[in-house]
Amino acid sequence: MHPLLPFSVLLSIFDHVHAVRIPFQVRTLVENSWTSVDRLGRRAPTNNIPIKNIHNAQYVSNITIGDQQVALMLDTGSSDMWVSFPKTTPQTTDTGTEITLRYAVGKAQGHIRTAPVTIGNFTIDNQAFLMVTDTTTFSGDIHAQGYDGLIGFGPNDGSVIQDKLKGDAGDTLLTNIFQQNQTQQNYITMLLDRKGDPREAFTGQMTISELVPTFENITTMPKLDVKMLLKLIDSDQHWQAVTDSDNGVIGPDGSVLKMKSLVPKAPKGKFVAVIDSGFTFRSVPRDISDAIYGRVRGAVYDTENEYWTVPCGQYLSLSFRFGGVEYPVHPMDIVNDDFAITDKMGNRVCIGAFQPITSAFSLLGNYDMILGMSFLRNAYTLLDYGNWVKNTQDDVDPYIQMLPLTSTALAKADFIQMRLGGTDSTGEDKWSLLPQDQMQHSPVSEEEKKKKYQEAVLSQWPYILLGCLALVLLVTGCIVWHCCCRKRKAKAKAAKAAKGGFGEGEGKPSSYLPLQDQGSQVSLHSPYGAGGHGFPGR
Ligand SMILES: *[C@@H]1O[C@H](CO)[C@@H](O)[C@H](O)[C@H]1NC(C)=O
Ligand SMILES: *[C@@H]1O[C@H](CO)[C@@H](O)[C@H](O)[C@H]1NC(C)=O
Ligand SMILES: *[C@@H]1O[C@H](CO)[C@@H](O)[C@H](O)[C@H]1NC(C)=O
Ligand SMILES: *[C@@H]1O[C@H](CO)[C@@H](O)[C@H](O)[C@H]1NC(C)=O
């Protein structure tokens, strides 16, 4: 039942930050950049929602609930809204329904309440949300970390709140907004800015049913179908797309990174990618992560944090292809310098943002990779909910459109300026990649081995079920046959000892008992329920 809750991964990064005590300042980009937008003579959007970038690690927007303004993390990977009010609690209506959303670092638990909610200039009078009163299970003070809760932009069907309340009372905020104006198209767009980028001229912003001015040509980009893959249950539906065939990921030396998809139904040669603004880093298959960082001189795999660390000056290139369009990733997003990590010698090192998928493992084999905020900084993104929203005229199948924002050549120049002191030393030997056969491989964690095994079992469940049925039939057949024999023998015996009359064989044969237990079903379902779709902790 748990939706995709990437929040856990985000927070574990934050824990790390706090552990090494990096004083990072939160700058409100929005204020600064409004002026720069004006200077560039750009038309101000009519109804845009500013997004604050906290240290390239979380993106939050102001939302008003009751009379309180709160900062909520924007998460396209889940569908629920929860808030822990930092100061006074506004007037809300208790629905009496209690729910728990579980995270690796704590749980968001409380009653579902309703209140007037405003985002941008859209207001919903009776919006359901989870009010969390106790945040002690979270590691660290979430308010001090810059947010008061989270708002999920996933499909309505993936919302736990929607599931718990009767009728449409628990619909998500976006569903309610889209239904307010039924002639409008049901989409949002997100433009995420990058801190430390000397070139970027825009500010982080989100729009609902309108486009960010000057980026209107996003509508000419290919529409990526999000529903094409088989899903078992509604909460498995995410904002996801398949990469192009055979060249979906292009690695550091321009070579295509090949690997078989984890998703049983994925079209041949393609990967399934979830677009998830709640993830600080991206998670990709281990082989891909190794292919990106394993050939860097001085790369070290951190088994505790489960990421590669590499020298900060390492220039790497990487791009993804969707719908025939290439989306280059900025080198500053590939080798992340936002967390002041040091190696054992105390030297500054950077994090390989393409972490191998481990704790965030796709248990049911629904996707291969999670493209988080560091990918989304490279693509202006439009999510069209289409017919996921009932009772509106927008009846198309949901899709994603992305406009590339990063130019490989300009990004390289910026990298040289920011990381290499302005001199292009990228050609020096120390930055050259090791040959393929000297590539390092990261070790597979125990947790991942277990998950892989579970996934192998689960992805085969139709066959296992068939096998079990066959076995049941076979065993039943044997027993019936055995009974008949016994009955026949008993009858013969009874006939023989006509005078004795002890009716052996007339009671329930004890051999039925194990079959009634149906052990096979239990073992099929328990990992399914326990593993769920949330991400278990580390
Ligand atoms: C939001 O504000 C803009 C400009 O102030 C206005 O054009 C637009 O109609 C408003 N939208 C709603 C839903 O009120
Ligand atoms: C949210 O509101 C506060 C206080 O009004 C303001 O300082 C901050 O810049 C706003 N943040 C965003 C992302 O709009
Ligand atoms: C609904 O959306 C349409 C299309 O964007 C717009 O023309 C119309 O004014 C909107 N209606 C209201 C009541 O905001
Ligand atoms: C879309 O518009 C932006 C801004 O004007 C421009 O930089 C970009 O090249 C355009 N992209 C396409 C694919 O037309």
XYZ file of C-alpha atoms and ligand atoms in Angstrom:
594
model
C 0.000 0.000 0.000
C 2.885 2.332 0.510
C 3.598 4.632 -2.372
C 7.054 5.356 -3.598
C 8.596 7.224 -0.711
C 11.998 8.465 -1.758
C 12.053 10.842 1.140
C 13.995 8.238 3.085
C 16.922 8.436 0.759
C 16.897 12.171 0.829
C 17.021 12.262 4.577
C 19.810 9.795 4.873
C 21.872 12.191 2.802
C 20.881 14.947 5.159
C 21.899 12.885 8.123
C 25.260 12.625 6.581
C 25.433 16.333 6.078
C 24.539 16.923 9.653
C 26.993 14.344 10.817
C 29.885 16.203 9.240
C 28.429 19.563 10.224
C 28.619 21.469 7.036
C 27.277 24.898 7.616
C 25.194 25.433 4.554
C 23.223 28.515 4.065
C 19.817 28.554 2.579
C 19.611 31.310 0.065
C 16.251 32.291 -1.297
C 16.976 32.219 -4.957
C 13.547 33.385 -5.845
C 14.057 36.889 -4.499
C 17.397 37.401 -6.211
C 16.371 35.972 -9.460
C 13.176 37.836 -9.882
C 15.288 40.879 -10.447
C 17.436 39.059 -12.982
C 14.356 37.897 -14.797
C 13.182 41.481 -15.016
C 16.583 42.591 -16.228
C 16.387 40.038 -19.004
C 13.081 41.598 -19.944
C 11.192 38.372 -19.569
C 7.478 38.265 -19.152
C 6.560 37.308 -15.614
C 4.404 34.206 -15.529
C 0.832 34.876 -14.504
C 0.459 32.192 -11.925
C 3.768 30.640 -11.117
C 4.657 29.041 -7.821
C 8.223 29.826 -6.750
C 10.314 26.816 -5.794
C 13.065 27.255 -3.256
C 16.180 25.195 -3.806
C 17.728 24.115 -0.525
C 21.304 23.184 -1.211
C 20.511 21.315 -4.437
C 19.076 18.647 -2.152
C 15.451 19.553 -1.768
C 12.955 21.715 -3.520
C 10.162 23.270 -1.504
C 7.243 25.595 -2.134
C 5.062 27.653 0.140
C 1.558 26.376 0.612
C -1.065 27.859 2.901
C -3.118 25.537 5.072
C -5.803 27.233 7.118
C -4.072 30.479 8.027
C -0.586 28.974 8.230
C 2.055 29.129 5.560
C 4.177 25.988 5.380
C 7.087 24.890 3.190
C 6.400 21.524 1.602
C 8.856 19.377 -0.284
C 7.682 18.733 -3.836
C 7.601 15.042 -4.623
C 6.473 13.575 -7.934
C 7.200 10.098 -6.548
C 4.357 9.881 -4.025
C 0.758 11.040 -3.843
C 0.035 12.146 -0.297
C 0.322 15.481 1.473
C 1.465 15.619 5.058
C 2.454 18.482 7.262
C 3.797 19.091 10.710
C 2.927 22.665 11.649
C 6.007 24.481 12.888
C 4.304 27.035 15.107
C 0.634 27.222 15.912
C -1.824 24.754 14.490
C -4.523 26.292 12.337
C -8.187 25.429 12.541
C -8.746 22.132 10.749
C -11.480 19.489 10.672
C -10.597 16.033 11.954
C -11.920 13.194 9.796
C -11.156 10.751 12.610
C -9.184 8.562 10.231
C -5.671 7.747 11.311
C -2.948 6.736 8.875
C 0.766 6.104 8.918
C 3.137 6.727 6.054
C 6.358 4.911 6.734
C 9.815 6.168 5.899
C 13.215 4.741 6.544
C 13.959 7.520 8.991
C 10.645 7.813 10.736
C 6.981 7.769 10.138
C 4.457 10.407 9.255
C 1.541 9.450 11.433
C -1.588 11.213 12.505
C -5.157 11.970 11.582
C -6.382 12.940 8.176
C -7.751 16.452 8.492
C -9.303 18.919 6.123
C -8.766 22.654 5.812
C -8.698 25.340 3.129
C -5.451 24.925 1.196
C -3.882 27.468 -1.158
C -1.056 26.899 -3.620
C -0.216 29.765 -5.953
C -3.591 31.381 -6.372
C -5.546 28.140 -6.389
C -7.601 27.455 -3.280
C -9.419 24.277 -2.279
C -11.841 24.765 0.600
C -11.859 21.269 2.040
C -8.542 19.690 1.224
C -7.651 16.432 2.976
C -4.103 16.046 4.287
C -2.291 14.158 6.990
C -1.500 16.291 10.013
C 1.531 14.904 11.781
C 1.727 15.896 15.420
C 4.689 13.853 16.500
C 7.893 14.118 14.476
C 10.128 12.572 17.130
C 10.571 9.446 15.045
C 12.339 11.528 12.409
C 16.043 11.856 12.716
C 16.695 15.531 13.070
C 14.393 18.517 13.153
C 12.612 18.712 9.819
C 11.782 22.400 10.312
C 15.443 23.202 10.841
C 16.168 21.289 7.650
C 13.939 23.707 5.796
C 10.580 22.030 5.337
C 7.405 21.280 7.263
C 6.099 18.347 5.270
C 5.712 16.982 1.811
C 3.282 17.201 -1.057
C 3.054 14.296 -3.461
C 2.280 14.931 -7.128
C 1.785 11.273 -8.015
C -1.478 9.894 -9.391
C -4.613 10.159 -7.248
C -4.946 6.370 -7.176
C -1.590 6.089 -5.439
C -2.712 8.219 -2.492
C -3.220 6.491 0.847
C -5.462 9.348 2.010
C -7.634 8.991 -1.077
C -7.853 5.287 -0.406
C -8.913 5.751 3.223
C -11.649 8.349 2.828
C -14.944 7.540 1.190
C -15.823 8.848 -2.264
C -13.705 11.747 -3.477
C -13.189 13.321 -0.042
C -9.554 12.252 0.006
C -8.629 13.388 -3.507
C -5.215 14.967 -3.903
C -4.759 18.718 -4.045
C -3.943 18.647 -7.753
C -6.976 16.504 -8.556
C -9.183 19.050 -6.806
C -7.477 21.960 -8.574
C -7.850 20.353 -11.989
C -11.518 19.682 -11.315
C -12.102 23.344 -10.486
C -11.699 24.301 -14.134
C -12.836 21.441 -16.297
C -11.908 23.068 -19.600
C -8.268 23.467 -18.614
C -5.632 20.836 -19.345
C -4.581 18.758 -16.342
C -0.852 19.357 -16.167
C 1.872 20.792 -14.010
C 5.368 21.835 -15.027
C 8.510 22.066 -12.938
C 11.649 24.035 -13.600
C 14.362 23.291 -11.055
C 17.343 25.590 -10.725
C 20.909 24.570 -9.900
C 22.897 26.231 -7.141
C 26.477 27.022 -8.022
C 25.760 27.282 -11.736
C 27.382 30.443 -13.105
C 25.251 30.497 -16.245
C 21.711 29.591 -15.336
C 19.317 32.506 -15.789
C 16.019 31.165 -14.550
C 14.528 30.632 -11.118
C 12.958 27.478 -9.768
C 9.245 27.496 -10.375
C 6.221 25.345 -10.786
C 3.109 26.026 -12.804
C -0.337 24.446 -12.871
C -2.116 24.222 -16.246
C 0.183 26.841 -17.732
C 3.722 26.988 -19.110
C 6.740 28.910 -17.890
C 7.216 31.782 -20.361
C 10.166 31.338 -22.799
C 10.007 27.567 -22.302
C 6.768 27.114 -24.211
C 8.418 24.921 -26.812
C 8.289 22.054 -24.307
C 4.974 21.227 -25.985
C 6.888 20.259 -29.151
C 8.802 17.568 -27.259
C 7.801 13.910 -27.612
C 5.011 12.763 -25.313
C 6.288 9.897 -23.207
C 3.623 7.366 -22.326
C 3.619 6.631 -18.598
C 1.134 3.783 -18.543
C 2.569 1.386 -21.071
C 3.986 -1.042 -18.559
C 2.152 -3.738 -16.748
C 1.410 -2.905 -13.156
C 0.036 -5.164 -10.494
C -1.743 -2.596 -8.367
C -2.574 1.097 -8.693
C 0.034 2.245 -6.218
C 2.681 0.861 -8.585
C 1.821 3.573 -11.066
C 4.421 6.303 -11.051
C 5.512 9.052 -13.361
C 7.690 6.844 -15.475
C 8.939 6.527 -19.015
C 11.013 4.108 -21.027
C 14.343 5.175 -22.486
C 15.166 4.763 -26.136
C 16.110 1.312 -27.279
C 19.810 0.302 -27.075
C 21.084 3.832 -26.461
C 19.030 4.897 -23.440
C 22.082 5.796 -21.355
C 25.264 7.179 -22.887
C 28.252 6.974 -20.597
C 31.441 8.948 -19.950
C 33.385 8.141 -23.097
C 30.400 8.412 -25.378
C 29.733 4.702 -25.270
C 26.273 3.293 -24.774
C 25.851 1.660 -21.371
C 24.189 -1.670 -21.886
C 22.416 -3.835 -19.380
C 19.326 -5.948 -19.305
C 16.300 -4.238 -17.788
C 15.111 -5.464 -14.394
C 11.548 -4.994 -15.546
C 10.176 -8.236 -16.949
C 7.815 -6.450 -19.359
C 10.197 -3.721 -20.495
C 10.523 -3.472 -24.271
C 13.783 -4.960 -25.498
C 16.862 -2.785 -24.959
C 14.949 -0.130 -22.981
C 15.090 0.922 -19.351
C 12.171 2.046 -17.237
C 12.878 5.337 -15.464
C 10.764 6.882 -12.721
C 10.780 10.691 -12.690
C 10.983 11.581 -9.042
C 11.589 15.090 -7.756
C 11.835 13.749 -4.192
C 15.175 12.079 -4.804
C 18.345 14.042 -4.213
C 20.399 11.607 -6.211
C 19.454 9.285 -8.931
C 19.485 5.608 -8.470
C 20.498 3.481 -11.388
C 21.313 -0.209 -11.828
C 24.620 -1.122 -10.175
C 26.305 -2.004 -13.469
C 25.502 1.426 -14.832
C 26.750 3.194 -11.726
C 29.972 1.184 -11.926
C 30.356 1.939 -15.629
C 30.095 5.670 -14.904
C 32.414 5.905 -11.897
C 34.353 2.627 -11.758
C 36.903 3.794 -14.318
C 37.697 7.099 -12.614
C 41.209 7.183 -11.122
C 40.861 7.439 -7.354
C 37.234 6.359 -7.282
C 36.300 4.676 -3.993
C 33.052 2.907 -3.301
C 31.621 3.872 0.083
C 29.875 0.708 1.239
C 28.276 2.410 4.211
C 26.565 5.142 2.231
C 26.368 3.046 -0.916
C 27.746 5.557 -3.343
C 30.937 6.168 -5.270
C 33.228 8.978 -4.239
C 35.480 10.506 -6.887
C 37.843 13.495 -7.071
C 35.743 16.668 -7.446
C 37.659 17.798 -10.534
C 36.709 14.708 -12.517
C 34.860 15.755 -15.638
C 32.382 13.113 -16.771
C 29.725 13.248 -19.422
C 26.493 11.368 -19.419
C 23.133 11.587 -21.102
C 19.804 9.858 -21.293
C 17.632 9.433 -24.349
C 13.849 9.484 -24.288
C 11.585 9.672 -27.318
C 14.578 10.175 -29.621
C 15.756 13.262 -27.710
C 19.053 13.408 -25.864
C 19.052 14.849 -22.339
C 22.652 15.648 -21.334
C 23.325 15.802 -17.597
C 25.430 18.667 -16.283
C 28.876 17.448 -15.108
C 28.270 19.236 -11.801
C 25.213 17.021 -11.345
C 27.146 13.857 -12.211
C 29.934 14.535 -9.702
C 28.169 16.187 -6.787
C 30.034 18.699 -4.633
C 27.146 19.841 -2.458
C 27.849 17.775 0.633
C 31.422 18.492 1.687
C 32.362 14.838 1.941
C 35.948 13.910 2.809
C 37.870 10.690 2.345
C 39.773 8.829 5.085
C 42.745 11.179 4.661
C 40.501 14.188 5.150
C 40.652 15.250 1.504
C 37.582 16.702 -0.085
C 35.897 14.231 -2.419
C 32.672 14.347 -4.387
C 29.721 11.974 -4.541
C 28.808 10.033 -7.625
C 25.203 11.144 -7.932
C 24.263 8.028 -9.858
C 24.058 5.734 -6.875
C 23.443 2.064 -7.452
C 19.874 1.161 -6.597
C 20.036 -0.604 -3.250
C 17.666 0.283 -0.451
C 15.404 1.916 -3.003
C 15.328 -1.301 -4.907
C 12.459 -1.980 -7.207
C 11.061 -4.955 -5.404
C 8.539 -5.978 -7.980
C 10.828 -5.175 -10.865
C 8.704 -2.198 -11.894
C 11.522 0.133 -12.862
C 15.258 0.254 -13.432
C 16.164 3.741 -12.348
C 14.929 6.755 -10.491
C 15.729 10.071 -12.093
C 15.714 12.510 -9.226
C 16.281 16.219 -8.862
C 19.796 16.151 -10.223
C 18.413 14.820 -13.496
C 15.430 17.150 -13.376
C 17.710 20.187 -13.172
C 18.606 19.266 -16.755
C 15.101 19.096 -18.161
C 12.109 21.373 -17.852
C 9.398 18.812 -17.120
C 5.690 18.693 -17.883
C 3.490 16.050 -16.251
C 0.080 15.711 -17.876
C -2.407 13.822 -15.679
C -4.985 13.578 -18.491
C -7.676 11.013 -17.707
C -6.209 10.204 -14.301
C -8.381 13.138 -13.277
C -12.035 12.272 -13.626
C -14.735 14.731 -14.723
C -12.558 17.031 -16.776
C -12.401 17.526 -20.516
C -8.719 16.547 -20.662
C -9.224 12.909 -21.570
C -5.835 11.919 -22.962
C -3.662 9.193 -21.477
C -1.179 10.680 -18.998
C 2.218 11.596 -20.419
C 5.506 13.325 -19.652
C 7.263 15.929 -21.794
C 10.777 17.139 -21.114
C 12.734 19.981 -22.648
C 16.533 19.596 -22.420
C 18.151 22.491 -20.539
C 21.813 21.507 -20.528
C 24.188 22.091 -23.404
C 27.153 19.728 -23.183
C 29.686 22.296 -24.446
C 28.550 25.184 -22.222
C 28.235 22.909 -19.207
C 31.805 21.699 -19.725
C 33.043 25.296 -19.864
C 31.210 26.028 -16.616
C 32.638 22.915 -14.994
C 36.156 24.017 -15.937
C 35.489 27.441 -14.450
C 33.956 26.121 -11.231
C 35.918 22.959 -10.520
C 39.236 23.280 -12.362
C 40.051 26.906 -11.655
C 39.349 28.044 -15.204
C 42.076 26.005 -16.921
C 41.000 23.126 -19.102
C 43.040 20.280 -17.658
C 40.450 17.649 -18.496
C 42.883 16.114 -20.989
C 45.573 15.448 -18.376
C 46.496 11.853 -17.602
C 45.184 11.998 -14.052
C 41.689 12.631 -15.349
C 41.771 9.951 -18.036
C 39.520 6.978 -17.510
C 40.995 3.565 -16.774
C 40.648 0.962 -19.519
C 37.514 -1.197 -19.386
C 39.336 -4.214 -17.975
C 40.607 -2.197 -15.013
C 37.170 -0.935 -14.096
C 36.300 -1.266 -10.410
C 33.050 -2.904 -9.416
C 31.060 -1.997 -6.341
C 30.161 -4.898 -4.050
C 26.577 -6.072 -3.950
C 25.148 -5.468 -0.471
C 23.482 -8.226 1.554
C 20.242 -6.277 1.516
C 20.353 -6.088 -2.248
C 21.074 -9.823 -2.586
C 18.022 -10.529 -0.484
C 15.885 -8.121 -2.498
C 17.148 -9.534 -5.763
C 16.164 -12.979 -4.609
C 12.730 -11.760 -3.539
C 12.317 -9.974 -6.790
C 13.291 -13.042 -8.764
C 10.639 -14.967 -6.859
C 8.020 -12.267 -7.221
C 8.599 -11.608 -10.890
C 7.973 -15.284 -11.476
C 4.865 -15.400 -9.322
C 2.390 -16.320 -12.078
C 4.483 -19.395 -12.837
C 4.961 -20.193 -9.183
C 1.209 -19.907 -8.685
C 0.595 -22.199 -11.638
C 3.174 -24.608 -10.255
C 1.505 -24.556 -6.852
C -1.895 -25.152 -8.401
C -0.516 -28.048 -10.378
C 1.038 -29.424 -7.215
C -2.228 -29.018 -5.303
C -4.113 -30.801 -8.057
C -1.547 -33.540 -8.147
C -1.570 -34.019 -4.389
C -5.374 -33.884 -4.281
C -5.472 -36.409 -7.065
C -3.119 -38.694 -5.176
C -5.122 -38.388 -1.986
C -8.406 -39.027 -3.716
C -6.886 -41.999 -5.375
C -5.308 -43.130 -2.130
C -8.631 -42.731 -0.272
C -10.532 -44.600 -2.869
C -8.038 -47.373 -2.594
C -8.255 -47.247 1.166
C -12.034 -47.115 0.999
C -12.104 -49.994 -1.393
C -9.673 -51.905 0.800
C -11.657 -50.944 3.898
C -14.869 -51.986 2.261
C -13.279 -55.236 1.335
C -11.970 -55.534 4.870
C -15.364 -54.595 6.335
C -17.047 -57.059 4.079
C -14.586 -59.653 5.168
C -14.996 -58.914 8.859
C -18.718 -58.333 8.561
C -19.225 -59.050 12.176
C -16.483 -56.755 13.647
C -17.878 -53.475 12.231
C -15.195 -50.878 13.212
C -15.515 -48.372 10.376
C -11.918 -47.629 9.611
C -11.443 -45.133 6.836
C -14.785 -43.362 7.226
C -13.478 -40.290 9.120
C -11.651 -37.372 7.523
C -8.315 -38.609 6.298
C -5.581 -36.842 8.183
C -3.696 -36.318 4.953
C -6.072 -33.464 3.998
C -4.791 -31.259 6.772
C -1.620 -29.905 5.191
C -3.569 -29.028 2.085
C -6.046 -26.932 4.024
C -3.137 -24.953 5.435
C -2.218 -23.797 1.955
C 1.334 -23.025 2.962
C 2.168 -22.139 -0.593
C -0.081 -19.069 -0.678
C 1.197 -17.732 2.571
C 4.796 -17.797 1.508
C 3.925 -16.099 -1.749
C 2.178 -13.242 -0.085
C 4.251 -12.460 2.924
C 7.275 -10.924 1.179
C 4.876 -9.031 -1.056
C 3.121 -7.433 1.872
C 6.154 -6.915 4.023
C 8.457 -5.586 1.340
C 5.778 -3.345 -0.041
C 6.566 -0.470 -2.253
C 8.007 1.834 0.293
C 11.677 1.651 0.806
C 12.846 -0.306 3.751
C 15.479 1.337 5.869
C 19.130 0.653 5.743
C -3.974 33.669 -10.761
O -3.427 34.955 -10.916
C -3.277 35.374 -12.227
C -2.593 36.712 -12.262
O -2.697 37.398 -11.066
C -4.620 35.400 -12.926
O -4.466 35.758 -14.269
C -5.242 34.039 -12.848
O -6.516 34.056 -13.392
C -5.312 33.574 -11.425
N -5.793 32.220 -11.407
C -6.731 31.808 -10.576
C -7.133 30.383 -10.628
O -7.270 32.553 -9.800
C 7.837 31.421 1.518
O 7.412 32.453 2.342
C 8.433 33.063 3.109
C 7.809 34.025 4.081
O 6.760 34.724 3.502
C 9.402 33.726 2.166
O 10.450 34.323 2.885
C 9.964 32.675 1.231
O 10.786 33.279 0.282
C 8.854 31.948 0.520
N 9.416 30.824 -0.214
C 9.073 30.540 -1.452
C 9.701 29.356 -2.051
O 8.280 31.207 -2.075
C -10.600 27.712 -17.298
O -9.538 27.487 -18.183
C -9.714 28.027 -19.464
C -8.571 27.559 -20.346
O -7.335 27.836 -19.767
C -9.812 29.532 -19.354
O -10.020 30.097 -20.614
C -10.960 29.895 -18.416
O -10.975 31.288 -18.208
C -10.819 29.204 -17.095
N -12.001 29.399 -16.287
C -11.937 29.850 -15.040
C -13.234 29.974 -14.350
O -10.878 30.163 -14.485
C 13.162 26.016 -26.789
O 13.268 27.342 -26.357
C 14.452 27.640 -25.628
C 14.337 29.042 -25.090
O 13.967 29.930 -26.095
C 15.641 27.455 -26.531
O 16.826 27.733 -25.824
C 15.662 26.025 -26.999
O 16.699 25.840 -27.933
C 14.345 25.641 -27.653
N 14.364 24.229 -27.850
C 13.832 23.628 -28.886
C 13.945 22.185 -28.935
O 13.283 24.262 -29.773
